[in-house]
Each structure stands twice: as structure tokens, then as C-alpha cells.
XYZ file of C-alpha atoms in Angstrom:
176
model
C 0.000 0.000 0.000
C 2.763 2.444 0.840
C 4.361 1.820 -2.569
C 1.018 2.498 -4.248
C 0.254 -1.056 -5.359
C -2.981 -1.224 -3.350
C -5.573 1.347 -2.310
C -6.569 -0.401 0.903
C -6.591 -3.770 2.630
C -8.456 -5.758 5.251
C -5.734 -7.086 7.518
C -4.330 -7.565 10.988
C -3.975 -4.082 12.416
C -2.329 -5.220 15.649
C 0.953 -5.888 13.849
C 1.264 -2.935 11.469
C 4.879 -1.900 11.145
C 4.854 1.429 9.293
C 2.045 3.089 11.251
C 3.099 6.659 10.420
C 2.471 6.004 6.690
C -0.894 4.295 7.169
C -4.352 5.050 8.478
C -6.562 2.318 9.868
C -9.966 1.610 11.269
C -10.270 -1.344 13.640
C -13.296 -3.508 12.944
C -12.770 -6.495 15.231
C -11.064 -6.893 18.617
C -10.511 -10.567 19.338
C -9.455 -11.552 22.863
C -6.653 -14.067 23.236
C -7.472 -16.822 25.721
C -6.064 -20.136 26.867
C -7.149 -23.150 24.802
C -6.993 -26.471 26.620
C -8.359 -30.008 26.427
C -11.722 -30.889 27.923
C -11.396 -31.732 31.626
C -7.829 -30.374 31.826
C -6.686 -29.839 35.431
C -6.406 -26.045 34.902
C -10.173 -25.953 34.288
C -10.652 -26.476 38.057
C -8.652 -23.339 38.976
C -10.476 -20.084 39.586
C -7.496 -18.039 38.383
C -4.993 -19.156 35.751
C -1.730 -17.247 35.369
C 0.912 -17.357 32.649
C 3.168 -19.086 35.185
C 0.537 -21.858 35.450
C 0.502 -22.142 31.659
C 4.330 -22.201 31.561
C 4.270 -25.586 33.323
C 2.211 -27.102 30.489
C 3.401 -28.327 27.071
C 2.726 -25.370 24.763
C 1.679 -25.586 21.110
C 2.948 -22.573 19.157
C 1.072 -21.437 16.062
C 3.467 -20.000 13.469
C 1.170 -17.905 11.253
C 1.034 -14.105 10.946
C 2.563 -12.412 13.974
C 1.774 -15.253 16.405
C 5.379 -16.133 17.351
C 6.389 -12.493 17.886
C 3.257 -11.446 19.766
C 3.446 -14.597 21.915
C 7.079 -13.908 22.801
C 6.291 -10.264 23.625
C 3.526 -10.877 26.159
C 5.368 -13.766 27.794
C 8.481 -11.569 28.105
C 6.387 -8.727 29.561
C 5.304 -11.099 32.352
C 8.827 -12.462 32.912
C 7.752 -15.943 31.864
C 8.253 -18.285 28.918
C 6.130 -21.035 27.395
C 7.451 -24.594 27.289
C 6.998 -24.999 23.522
C 6.798 -28.640 22.504
C 5.204 -28.284 19.057
C 5.371 -25.560 16.417
C 2.944 -25.616 13.485
C 1.428 -23.398 10.803
C -1.871 -25.292 10.944
C -4.695 -24.082 13.169
C -6.369 -27.483 12.641
C -3.222 -29.235 13.920
C -3.285 -26.991 17.000
C -6.937 -27.888 17.615
C -6.289 -31.624 17.223
C -3.201 -31.629 19.436
C -5.004 -29.719 22.181
C -8.190 -31.784 21.945
C -6.103 -34.960 22.291
C -4.348 -33.652 25.414
C -0.910 -32.921 23.919
C -0.696 -29.353 25.178
C -2.284 -25.931 25.505
C -1.994 -22.630 23.662
C -3.093 -19.013 23.818
C -4.866 -17.866 20.685
C -7.493 -15.430 19.521
C -11.204 -16.109 19.937
C -11.441 -15.348 16.211
C -9.845 -18.747 15.533
C -11.538 -20.659 18.335
C -13.943 -23.503 17.720
C -14.961 -25.773 20.619
C -14.090 -29.019 18.823
C -11.350 -30.546 16.698
C -12.019 -32.083 13.294
C -12.189 -35.439 15.087
C -15.028 -34.110 17.264
C -13.086 -33.817 20.538
C -13.771 -30.859 22.866
C -11.546 -27.803 23.253
C -12.133 -25.471 26.191
C -11.128 -21.836 26.673
C -10.317 -19.887 29.830
C -9.314 -16.356 30.667
C -5.758 -15.785 31.838
C -4.876 -13.404 34.672
C -2.402 -11.461 32.534
C -2.364 -8.542 30.159
C -2.392 -10.146 26.732
C -3.091 -7.834 23.809
C -6.132 -8.546 21.662
C -5.792 -9.464 18.022
C -7.242 -6.591 16.014
C -8.303 -6.631 12.395
C -9.472 -3.784 10.278
C -9.164 -1.756 7.138
C -5.891 0.010 6.311
C -5.060 2.660 3.690
C -2.145 4.992 2.901
C -2.066 8.229 4.889
C -0.633 10.455 2.136
C -2.571 9.257 -0.909
C -6.147 10.287 -1.661
C -8.574 7.408 -1.934
C -10.767 6.947 -4.980
C -14.466 7.528 -4.399
C -14.988 3.730 -4.502
C -12.297 3.100 -1.885
C -13.624 5.943 0.281
C -17.129 4.444 0.034
C -15.745 1.083 1.196
C -13.914 2.682 4.148
C -17.113 4.521 5.081
C -19.103 1.288 4.806
C -16.627 -0.504 7.088
C -16.783 2.325 9.626
C -20.557 2.332 9.520
C -20.757 -1.447 9.927
C -18.380 -1.569 12.876
C -19.514 1.543 14.761
C -22.946 2.415 13.429
C -21.820 5.959 12.606
C -19.706 7.806 10.074
C -17.153 10.349 11.247
C -18.692 13.857 11.207
C -16.091 15.171 8.750
C -16.972 12.452 6.210
C -20.710 13.172 6.287
C -20.053 16.611 4.853
C -17.181 15.626 2.514
C -18.138 15.282 -1.169
C -16.857 12.395 -3.228
C -14.869 12.869 -6.455
C -18.080 12.561 -8.485
C -20.061 15.273 -6.654
């Protein structure tokens, strides 16, 4: 987008690198929670900390910014996961967890309460500050959007908030 190849994109906003060159509108905040097998011993605890999770075999998803964001929040809490499996497959993560081979912390956006084999996967809150995964629409700060792209940005804002920014309500499009 910065190079001018794209007008806008729907993407992960939580891991944007060149924020000063881009504008964004967040559409979805997705909480990251602990995924664990049905009837796992941590399910009986009222409070689960990252230090509790650190004692468990950890399954690390390797897509998008997952390894970097995982490392960052563990480091911020002076803890580290005991990674036993690394995979790029969300379905592999689900299967491994459902079969009792470990736990992970992932976004609710990816959560489903069963594996492909039909085994249960549970989720629990963690007593730690773990940033949400945010997705949204992103466009270049210094390049004017076409009327079609502007209409799409406005639609996304309207859908996610129910309102358009006041300045946009009065702003004419290129065709007006």
C-alpha cells in the first residue's frame, strides 16, 4: 500500500509496522485466551496465570505475527512457554489440544470448541495482560482514496460503529 500497489486492505492491524504512513480503522477486537483439552486440570482453577501455563506443554502457532506477539507478552510477564510443538496449521493446533498434547493461547477469532475429530476444546481467561488481536481496514495516509475506496472505508466504519465520522458526512466524493 505504501508503494502504491494497493488502495486499501483488510488485515491484521495489531501488527502494522509502518504506522506513520498508514491510516486504519479497527473492525474487530478478538481476545486471546487459553485453549486447553476438555477436563484439563487447569479448568478447576479459579485463576490461571501465565506461570501456570508455563508448566504445560505449549503448542505454538506460526502464522502471521503469532510467534512475535506470543514472545512479547510472555516476556512482559517475565515468563516463557514450554513450547513442545510448532505448526502453521490451526487445525493441527486444535487436534493436538483436543487430544491432550498441550495448551496454547490464541485469539477467539480462531476458536472452535471441537477438533475435526469431534473432541472438545475449552477456553479460559488468563490473569495477565495479553493484547487482543485486532483486524481492520488500512489505507495509505498520504494518498487520496478513490471515491470507490472511500465508500468502502465509510461502509466498514458504519458497519463496525454504526456511525460515520462527522467530517466524512459533509465531505463530497470525487463525483459530486
